[in-house]
PDB file of C-alpha atoms in Angstrom:
ATOM      1  CA  UNK Y 419       0.407  -0.330   0.328  1.00  0.00           C
ATOM      2  CA  UNK Y 420       3.116   2.225   0.295  1.00  0.00           C
ATOM      3  CA  UNK Y 421       2.724   5.270  -2.181  1.00  0.00           C
ATOM      4  CA  UNK Y 422       5.927   5.580  -2.451  1.00  0.00           C
ATOM      5  CA  UNK Y 423       8.662   2.917  -2.424  1.00  0.00           C
ATOM      6  CA  UNK Y 424      12.272   2.724  -3.286  1.00  0.00           C
ATOM      7  CA  UNK Y 425      14.891   0.844  -3.492  1.00  0.00           C
ATOM      8  CA  UNK Y 426      17.296  -0.425  -1.676  1.00  0.00           C
ATOM      9  CA  UNK Y 427      16.818   1.654   2.289  1.00  0.00           C
ATOM     10  CA  UNK Y 428      20.386   1.670   2.709  1.00  0.00           C
ATOM     11  CA  UNK Y 429      23.555   1.257  -0.256  1.00  0.00           C
ATOM     12  CA  UNK Y 430      26.968   0.850   1.400  1.00  0.00           C
ATOM     13  CA  UNK Y 431      29.722   0.862  -1.642  1.00  0.00           C
ATOM     14  CA  UNK Y 432      33.422   1.108  -2.779  1.00  0.00           C
ATOM     15  CA  UNK Y 433      34.321   4.521  -4.626  1.00  0.00           C
ATOM     16  CA  UNK Y 434      34.235   3.929  -8.885  1.00  0.00           C
ATOM     17  CA  UNK Y 435      31.144   1.234  -8.848  1.00  0.00           C
ATOM     18  CA  UNK Y 436      28.452   2.321  -9.882  1.00  0.00           C
ATOM     19  CA  UNK Y 437      24.367   1.535  -8.802  1.00  0.00           C
ATOM     20  CA  UNK Y 438      21.240   2.006  -8.694  1.00  0.00           C
ATOM     21  CA  UNK Y 439      18.268   3.574  -7.536  1.00  0.00           C
ATOM     22  CA  UNK Y 440      14.778   2.255  -7.698  1.00  0.00           C
ATOM     23  CA  UNK Y 441      11.477   4.518  -7.090  1.00  0.00           C
ATOM     24  CA  UNK Y 442       7.705   3.837  -7.607  1.00  0.00           C
ATOM     25  CA  UNK Y 443       4.459   5.593  -6.867  1.00  0.00           C
ATOM     26  CA  UNK Y 444       0.985   3.993  -6.926  1.00  0.00           C
ATOM     27  CA  UNK Y 445      -0.644   7.647  -6.831  1.00  0.00           C
ATOM     28  CA  UNK Y 446      -0.945   7.530 -10.152  1.00  0.00           C
ATOM     29  CA  UNK Y 447       0.863  10.760 -10.501  1.00  0.00           C
ATOM     30  CA  UNK Y 448       2.787  12.439 -13.378  1.00  0.00           C
ATOM     31  CA  UNK Y 449       5.536  13.925 -12.066  1.00  0.00           C
ATOM     32  CA  UNK Y 450       8.432  13.003 -10.181  1.00  0.00           C
ATOM     33  CA  UNK Y 451      11.193  14.013  -8.456  1.00  0.00           C
ATOM     34  CA  UNK Y 452      14.829  13.172  -7.111  1.00  0.00           C
ATOM     35  CA  UNK Y 453      16.071  14.844  -4.361  1.00  0.00           C
ATOM     36  CA  UNK Y 454      19.517  14.393  -2.164  1.00  0.00           C
ATOM     37  CA  UNK Y 455      19.616  15.227   1.414  1.00  0.00           C
ATOM     38  CA  UNK Y 456      23.245  15.777   2.853  1.00  0.00           C
ATOM     39  CA  UNK Y 457      24.335  15.417   6.172  1.00  0.00           C
ATOM     40  CA  UNK Y 458      23.411  19.097   7.283  1.00  0.00           C
ATOM     41  CA  UNK Y 459      19.951  17.889   6.269  1.00  0.00           C
ATOM     42  CA  UNK Y 460      19.815  20.096   3.079  1.00  0.00           C
ATOM     43  CA  UNK Y 461      16.968  19.340   0.490  1.00  0.00           C
ATOM     44  CA  UNK Y 462      18.249  20.197  -3.347  1.00  0.00           C
ATOM     45  CA  UNK Y 463      16.141  19.233  -5.948  1.00  0.00           C
ATOM     46  CA  UNK Y 464      18.317  16.922  -9.180  1.00  0.00           C
ATOM     47  CA  UNK Y 465      15.795  16.482 -11.327  1.00  0.00           C
ATOM     48  CA  UNK Y 466      12.244  16.824 -12.225  1.00  0.00           C
ATOM     49  CA  UNK Y 467      10.526  14.363 -14.764  1.00  0.00           C
ATOM     50  CA  UNK Y 468       6.741  14.778 -16.446  1.00  0.00           C
ATOM     51  CA  UNK Y 469       5.365  12.417 -18.012  1.00  0.00           C
ATOM     52  CA  UNK Y 470       8.321  10.352 -18.570  1.00  0.00           C
ATOM     53  CA  UNK Y 471      10.243  13.632 -19.754  1.00  0.00           C
ATOM     54  CA  UNK Y 472      12.147  15.530 -18.381  1.00  0.00           C
ATOM     55  CA  UNK Y 473      11.947  18.843 -17.158  1.00  0.00           C
ATOM     56  CA  UNK Y 474      14.425  19.741 -14.622  1.00  0.00           C
ATOM     57  CA  UNK Y 475      18.346  18.750 -14.642  1.00  0.00           C
ATOM     58  CA  UNK Y 476      19.900  21.147 -11.548  1.00  0.00           C
ATOM     59  CA  UNK Y 477      23.366  21.618 -12.692  1.00  0.00           C
ATOM     60  CA  UNK Y 478      23.515  17.841 -11.645  1.00  0.00           C
ATOM     61  CA  UNK Y 479      27.011  15.445 -13.013  1.00  0.00           C
ATOM     62  CA  UNK Y 480      27.295  13.640 -16.037  1.00  0.00           C
ATOM     63  CA  UNK Y 481      27.027  10.199 -13.487  1.00  0.00           C
ATOM     64  CA  UNK Y 482      24.027  10.740 -12.419  1.00  0.00           C
ATOM     65  CA  UNK Y 483      21.104   9.781 -14.947  1.00  0.00           C
ATOM     66  CA  UNK Y 484      17.505   8.908 -14.686  1.00  0.00           C
ATOM     67  CA  UNK Y 485      14.876   7.353 -16.247  1.00  0.00           C
ATOM     68  CA  UNK Y 486      11.532   7.353 -16.885  1.00  0.00           C
ATOM     69  CA  UNK Y 487      10.146   3.622 -18.515  1.00  0.00           C
ATOM     70  CA  UNK Y 488       6.524   4.768 -17.485  1.00  0.00           C
ATOM     71  CA  UNK Y 489       4.812   7.226 -15.657  1.00  0.00           C
ATOM     72  CA  UNK Y 490       4.760   5.190 -12.358  1.00  0.00           C
ATOM     73  CA  UNK Y 491       8.580   4.667 -12.383  1.00  0.00           C
ATOM     74  CA  UNK Y 492      12.069   6.525 -11.950  1.00  0.00           C
ATOM     75  CA  UNK Y 493      15.588   5.016 -11.698  1.00  0.00           C
ATOM     76  CA  UNK Y 494      18.604   6.913 -10.315  1.00  0.00           C
ATOM     77  CA  UNK Y 495      21.548   5.768 -11.585  1.00  0.00           C
ATOM     78  CA  UNK Y 496      24.744   6.507 -10.570  1.00  0.00           C
ATOM     79  CA  UNK Y 497      28.433   6.392 -12.565  1.00  0.00           C
ATOM     80  CA  UNK Y 498      31.820   6.325 -11.035  1.00  0.00           C
ATOM     81  CA  UNK Y 499      30.657   7.195  -7.633  1.00  0.00           C
ATOM     82  CA  UNK Y 500      32.627   9.886  -5.725  1.00  0.00           C
ATOM     83  CA  UNK Y 501      32.806  10.131  -1.418  1.00  0.00           C
ATOM     84  CA  UNK Y 502      30.987  13.220  -1.780  1.00  0.00           C
ATOM     85  CA  UNK Y 503      27.805  10.829  -3.392  1.00  0.00           C
ATOM     86  CA  UNK Y 504      27.113  10.263   0.562  1.00  0.00           C
ATOM     87  CA  UNK Y 505      23.431  10.924   0.527  1.00  0.00           C
ATOM     88  CA  UNK Y 506      20.011  10.811   1.770  1.00  0.00           C
ATOM     89  CA  UNK Y 507      17.983  10.300  -1.914  1.00  0.00           C
ATOM     90  CA  UNK Y 508      14.555  11.093  -2.109  1.00  0.00           C
ATOM     91  CA  UNK Y 509      12.413  10.358  -4.409  1.00  0.00           C
ATOM     92  CA  UNK Y 510       8.925  12.027  -4.691  1.00  0.00           C
ATOM     93  CA  UNK Y 511       5.735  12.295  -6.947  1.00  0.00           C
ATOM     94  CA  UNK Y 512       2.990  15.254  -7.477  1.00  0.00           C
ATOM     95  CA  UNK Y 513       0.042  14.884  -9.500  1.00  0.00           C
ATOM     96  CA  UNK Y 514       1.045  17.328 -11.983  1.00  0.00           C
ATOM     97  CA  UNK Y 515       3.547  19.791 -12.877  1.00  0.00           C
ATOM     98  CA  UNK Y 516       0.899  22.787 -11.911  1.00  0.00           C
ATOM     99  CA  UNK Y 517       1.146  25.107  -9.034  1.00  0.00           C
ATOM    100  CA  UNK Y 518       0.355  24.115  -5.536  1.00  0.00           C
ATOM    101  CA  UNK Y 519       0.889  20.740  -5.477  1.00  0.00           C
ATOM    102  CA  UNK Y 520       1.945  18.378  -2.464  1.00  0.00           C
ATOM    103  CA  UNK Y 521       4.425  16.323  -2.783  1.00  0.00           C
ATOM    104  CA  UNK Y 522       5.050  12.370  -1.757  1.00  0.00           C
ATOM    105  CA  UNK Y 523       7.894  11.482  -0.646  1.00  0.00           C
ATOM    106  CA  UNK Y 524       9.711   8.696  -0.620  1.00  0.00           C
ATOM    107  CA  UNK Y 525      11.378   6.387   2.393  1.00  0.00           C
ATOM    108  CA  UNK Y 526      14.812   7.552   0.864  1.00  0.00           C
ATOM    109  CA  UNK Y 527      17.666   5.749   0.092  1.00  0.00           C
ATOM    110  CA  UNK Y 528      20.867   5.758   2.294  1.00  0.00           C
ATOM    111  CA  UNK Y 529      23.968   5.853   0.230  1.00  0.00           C
ATOM    112  CA  UNK Y 530      27.351   5.371   1.614  1.00  0.00           C
ATOM    113  CA  UNK Y 531      30.406   5.766  -0.637  1.00  0.00           C
ATOM    114  CA  UNK Y 532      33.515   4.144   0.831  1.00  0.00           C
TER     115      UNK Y 532
ATOM    116  CA  UNK G 443      18.297  31.819  -7.976  1.00  0.00           C
ATOM    117  CA  UNK G 444      15.470  31.929  -5.664  1.00  0.00           C
ATOM    118  CA  UNK G 445      16.277  30.955  -1.971  1.00  0.00           C
ATOM    119  CA  UNK G 446      13.884  30.563   1.151  1.00  0.00           C
ATOM    120  CA  UNK G 447      16.232  31.374   4.597  1.00  0.00           C
ATOM    121  CA  UNK G 448      15.160  29.508   7.354  1.00  0.00           C
ATOM    122  CA  UNK G 449      16.153  30.415  10.752  1.00  0.00           C
ATOM    123  CA  UNK G 450      17.287  29.317  13.141  1.00  0.00           C
ATOM    124  CA  UNK G 451      19.117  26.231  11.697  1.00  0.00           C
ATOM    125  CA  UNK G 452      18.360  24.725  15.033  1.00  0.00           C
ATOM    126  CA  UNK G 453      16.403  24.435  18.949  1.00  0.00           C
ATOM    127  CA  UNK G 454      15.974  22.941  21.132  1.00  0.00           C
ATOM    128  CA  UNK G 455      13.305  23.839  23.668  1.00  0.00           C
ATOM    129  CA  UNK G 456      11.615  22.383  26.911  1.00  0.00           C
ATOM    130  CA  UNK G 457       8.215  20.185  26.179  1.00  0.00           C
ATOM    131  CA  UNK G 458       5.461  22.531  27.032  1.00  0.00           C
ATOM    132  CA  UNK G 459       7.215  25.244  25.349  1.00  0.00           C
ATOM    133  CA  UNK G 460       6.566  27.074  22.339  1.00  0.00           C
ATOM    134  CA  UNK G 461       8.526  27.263  18.965  1.00  0.00           C
ATOM    135  CA  UNK G 462       8.346  29.377  16.031  1.00  0.00           C
ATOM    136  CA  UNK G 463      10.044  28.831  12.786  1.00  0.00           C
ATOM    137  CA  UNK G 464      10.792  31.318   9.875  1.00  0.00           C
ATOM    138  CA  UNK G 465      10.983  30.971   6.549  1.00  0.00           C
ATOM    139  CA  UNK G 466      12.534  34.473   4.435  1.00  0.00           C
ATOM    140  CA  UNK G 467      12.939  34.588   0.481  1.00  0.00           C
ATOM    141  CA  UNK G 468      14.287  36.965  -2.052  1.00  0.00           C
ATOM    142  CA  UNK G 469      11.412  37.043  -3.885  1.00  0.00           C
ATOM    143  CA  UNK G 470       7.364  37.081  -3.638  1.00  0.00           C
ATOM    144  CA  UNK G 471       5.974  33.812  -3.423  1.00  0.00           C
ATOM    145  CA  UNK G 472       2.938  32.971  -5.198  1.00  0.00           C
ATOM    146  CA  UNK G 473       2.171  30.242  -2.187  1.00  0.00           C
ATOM    147  CA  UNK G 474       4.358  28.590   0.900  1.00  0.00           C
ATOM    148  CA  UNK G 475       4.513  24.783   1.797  1.00  0.00           C
ATOM    149  CA  UNK G 476       5.662  23.627   4.841  1.00  0.00           C
ATOM    150  CA  UNK G 477       6.382  20.058   5.181  1.00  0.00           C
ATOM    151  CA  UNK G 478       8.173  18.066   8.487  1.00  0.00           C
ATOM    152  CA  UNK G 479      10.517  15.481   8.647  1.00  0.00           C
ATOM    153  CA  UNK G 480      11.137  13.354  11.635  1.00  0.00           C
ATOM    154  CA  UNK G 481      14.635  11.955  12.822  1.00  0.00           C
ATOM    155  CA  UNK G 482      14.815   9.518   9.935  1.00  0.00           C
ATOM    156  CA  UNK G 483      11.861   9.785   7.775  1.00  0.00           C
ATOM    157  CA  UNK G 484      11.408  11.772   4.929  1.00  0.00           C
ATOM    158  CA  UNK G 485       9.438  14.877   4.446  1.00  0.00           C
ATOM    159  CA  UNK G 486       6.188  15.113   4.809  1.00  0.00           C
ATOM    160  CA  UNK G 487       3.783  17.252   3.888  1.00  0.00           C
ATOM    161  CA  UNK G 488       1.910  19.863   6.105  1.00  0.00           C
ATOM    162  CA  UNK G 489       0.184  22.878   4.618  1.00  0.00           C
ATOM    163  CA  UNK G 490       0.182  25.017   1.639  1.00  0.00           C
ATOM    164  CA  UNK G 491      -1.034  28.789   2.492  1.00  0.00           C
ATOM    165  CA  UNK G 492      -1.473  30.829  -0.138  1.00  0.00           C
ATOM    166  CA  UNK G 493      -3.115  34.133   0.327  1.00  0.00           C
ATOM    167  CA  UNK G 494      -1.226  37.131   1.586  1.00  0.00           C
ATOM    168  CA  UNK G 495      -1.287  37.483   5.518  1.00  0.00           C
ATOM    169  CA  UNK G 496      -3.242  33.910   5.264  1.00  0.00           C
ATOM    170  CA  UNK G 497      -3.186  32.137   8.741  1.00  0.00           C
ATOM    171  CA  UNK G 498      -3.897  28.105   9.408  1.00  0.00           C
ATOM    172  CA  UNK G 499      -4.549  26.860  12.318  1.00  0.00           C
ATOM    173  CA  UNK G 500      -4.394  22.709  12.407  1.00  0.00           C
ATOM    174  CA  UNK G 501      -3.773  21.589  16.782  1.00  0.00           C
ATOM    175  CA  UNK G 502      -1.023  23.106  17.999  1.00  0.00           C
ATOM    176  CA  UNK G 503       0.178  24.191  14.871  1.00  0.00           C
ATOM    177  CA  UNK G 504      -0.022  27.887  12.825  1.00  0.00           C
ATOM    178  CA  UNK G 505       0.585  28.856  10.052  1.00  0.00           C
ATOM    179  CA  UNK G 506       1.091  32.222   8.782  1.00  0.00           C
ATOM    180  CA  UNK G 507       1.935  33.539   5.418  1.00  0.00           C
ATOM    181  CA  UNK G 508       3.325  36.758   5.639  1.00  0.00           C
ATOM    182  CA  UNK G 509       1.466  40.252   3.841  1.00  0.00           C
ATOM    183  CA  UNK G 510       3.954  40.994   1.547  1.00  0.00           C
ATOM    184  CA  UNK G 511       4.045  37.502   0.670  1.00  0.00           C
ATOM    185  CA  UNK G 512       7.721  37.043   1.112  1.00  0.00           C
ATOM    186  CA  UNK G 513       8.032  35.627   5.038  1.00  0.00           C
ATOM    187  CA  UNK G 514       5.970  33.113   6.389  1.00  0.00           C
ATOM    188  CA  UNK G 515       6.551  31.546  10.072  1.00  0.00           C
ATOM    189  CA  UNK G 516       5.717  27.641  12.025  1.00  0.00           C
ATOM    190  CA  UNK G 517       4.729  27.922  15.453  1.00  0.00           C
ATOM    191  CA  UNK G 518       4.582  25.302  17.659  1.00  0.00           C
ATOM    192  CA  UNK G 519       2.907  25.535  21.189  1.00  0.00           C
ATOM    193  CA  UNK G 520       3.350  23.610  23.672  1.00  0.00           C
ATOM    194  CA  UNK G 521       5.485  21.536  22.121  1.00  0.00           C
ATOM    195  CA  UNK G 522       5.471  17.635  23.385  1.00  0.00           C
ATOM    196  CA  UNK G 523       8.654  15.289  21.795  1.00  0.00           C
ATOM    197  CA  UNK G 524       6.124  14.158  18.334  1.00  0.00           C
ATOM    198  CA  UNK G 525       7.253  17.211  17.812  1.00  0.00           C
ATOM    199  CA  UNK G 526      10.556  16.419  16.939  1.00  0.00           C
ATOM    200  CA  UNK G 527      12.853  16.620  13.527  1.00  0.00           C
ATOM    201  CA  UNK G 528      13.079  18.936  11.060  1.00  0.00           C
ATOM    202  CA  UNK G 529      10.687  21.712   9.574  1.00  0.00           C
ATOM    203  CA  UNK G 530      10.923  23.411   5.666  1.00  0.00           C
ATOM    204  CA  UNK G 531       9.604  25.424   3.865  1.00  0.00           C
ATOM    205  CA  UNK G 532       8.875  24.611   0.272  1.00  0.00           C
ATOM    206  CA  UNK G 533       8.329  27.475  -2.553  1.00  0.00           C
ATOM    207  CA  UNK G 534       8.039  27.009  -5.868  1.00  0.00           C
ATOM    208  CA  UNK G 535       9.816  27.778  -8.742  1.00  0.00           C
ATOM    209  CA  UNK G 536      10.191  27.362 -12.254  1.00  0.00           C
ATOM    210  CA  UNK G 537       8.709  23.613 -12.785  1.00  0.00           C
ATOM    211  CA  UNK G 538      10.514  22.608  -8.896  1.00  0.00           C
ATOM    212  CA  UNK G 539      10.131  23.451  -5.785  1.00  0.00           C
ATOM    213  CA  UNK G 540      12.999  24.682  -3.444  1.00  0.00           C
ATOM    214  CA  UNK G 541      13.105  23.854  -0.529  1.00  0.00           C
ATOM    215  CA  UNK G 542      13.918  26.495   2.443  1.00  0.00           C
ATOM    216  CA  UNK G 543      17.502  25.752   5.070  1.00  0.00           C
ATOM    217  CA  UNK G 544      15.306  23.656   7.284  1.00  0.00           C
ATOM    218  CA  UNK G 545      14.736  24.126  11.036  1.00  0.00           C
ATOM    219  CA  UNK G 546      16.210  21.121  13.483  1.00  0.00           C
ATOM    220  CA  UNK G 547      13.924  20.875  16.272  1.00  0.00           C
ATOM    221  CA  UNK G 548      14.774  19.412  19.883  1.00  0.00           C
ATOM    222  CA  UNK G 549      12.733  18.999  22.409  1.00  0.00           C
ATOM    223  CA  UNK G 550      13.345  17.063  25.886  1.00  0.00           C
ATOM    224  CA  UNK G 551      11.247  15.545  28.197  1.00  0.00           C
TER     225      UNK G 551
END
């Protein structure tokens, strides 16, 4: 019954590896997002997708590549992981990209790069 | 670019004391949302304010939107240990939401 789900919940990996995080929402929403939350709790938007199309890329390094196979899924692939990528990554969704929408967040993926 | 600053960054209060967090923007906002994130959890939507000078209440929480729509506040009356967490104000940019810097609240029993 989870509205927005992410896998895995925890990810510990070595520098230089490639990893993916998956996100699924069962709310029938058109818009999905990826956020990065650092150790100081700052939450920063990374990507916005609307109807499987990328609409915002917030100057995220090319090593991060989102993919939306359908409206309900937005996955995040990260190449050549770096120490600075350690953070909590949240997926979120909203009904549409119109004004004043509520966002629903997934539980987060805690990534630790060693 | 649009920035949303929150103060204070941290706040420790004794249970039963009041708490207020303030959100300030350099530009006029179309609306403002508030989210709460419990420790180890994810942000959860609390409320949205749209009109200039708007005040909304949710039990012990009072939300205000400034007359000029450049600032907002969240006030909690008689805090409880369940209020611990980080409170974010959120504004809208172009095709994105901009989270404020957050206020981390700790309530001491």
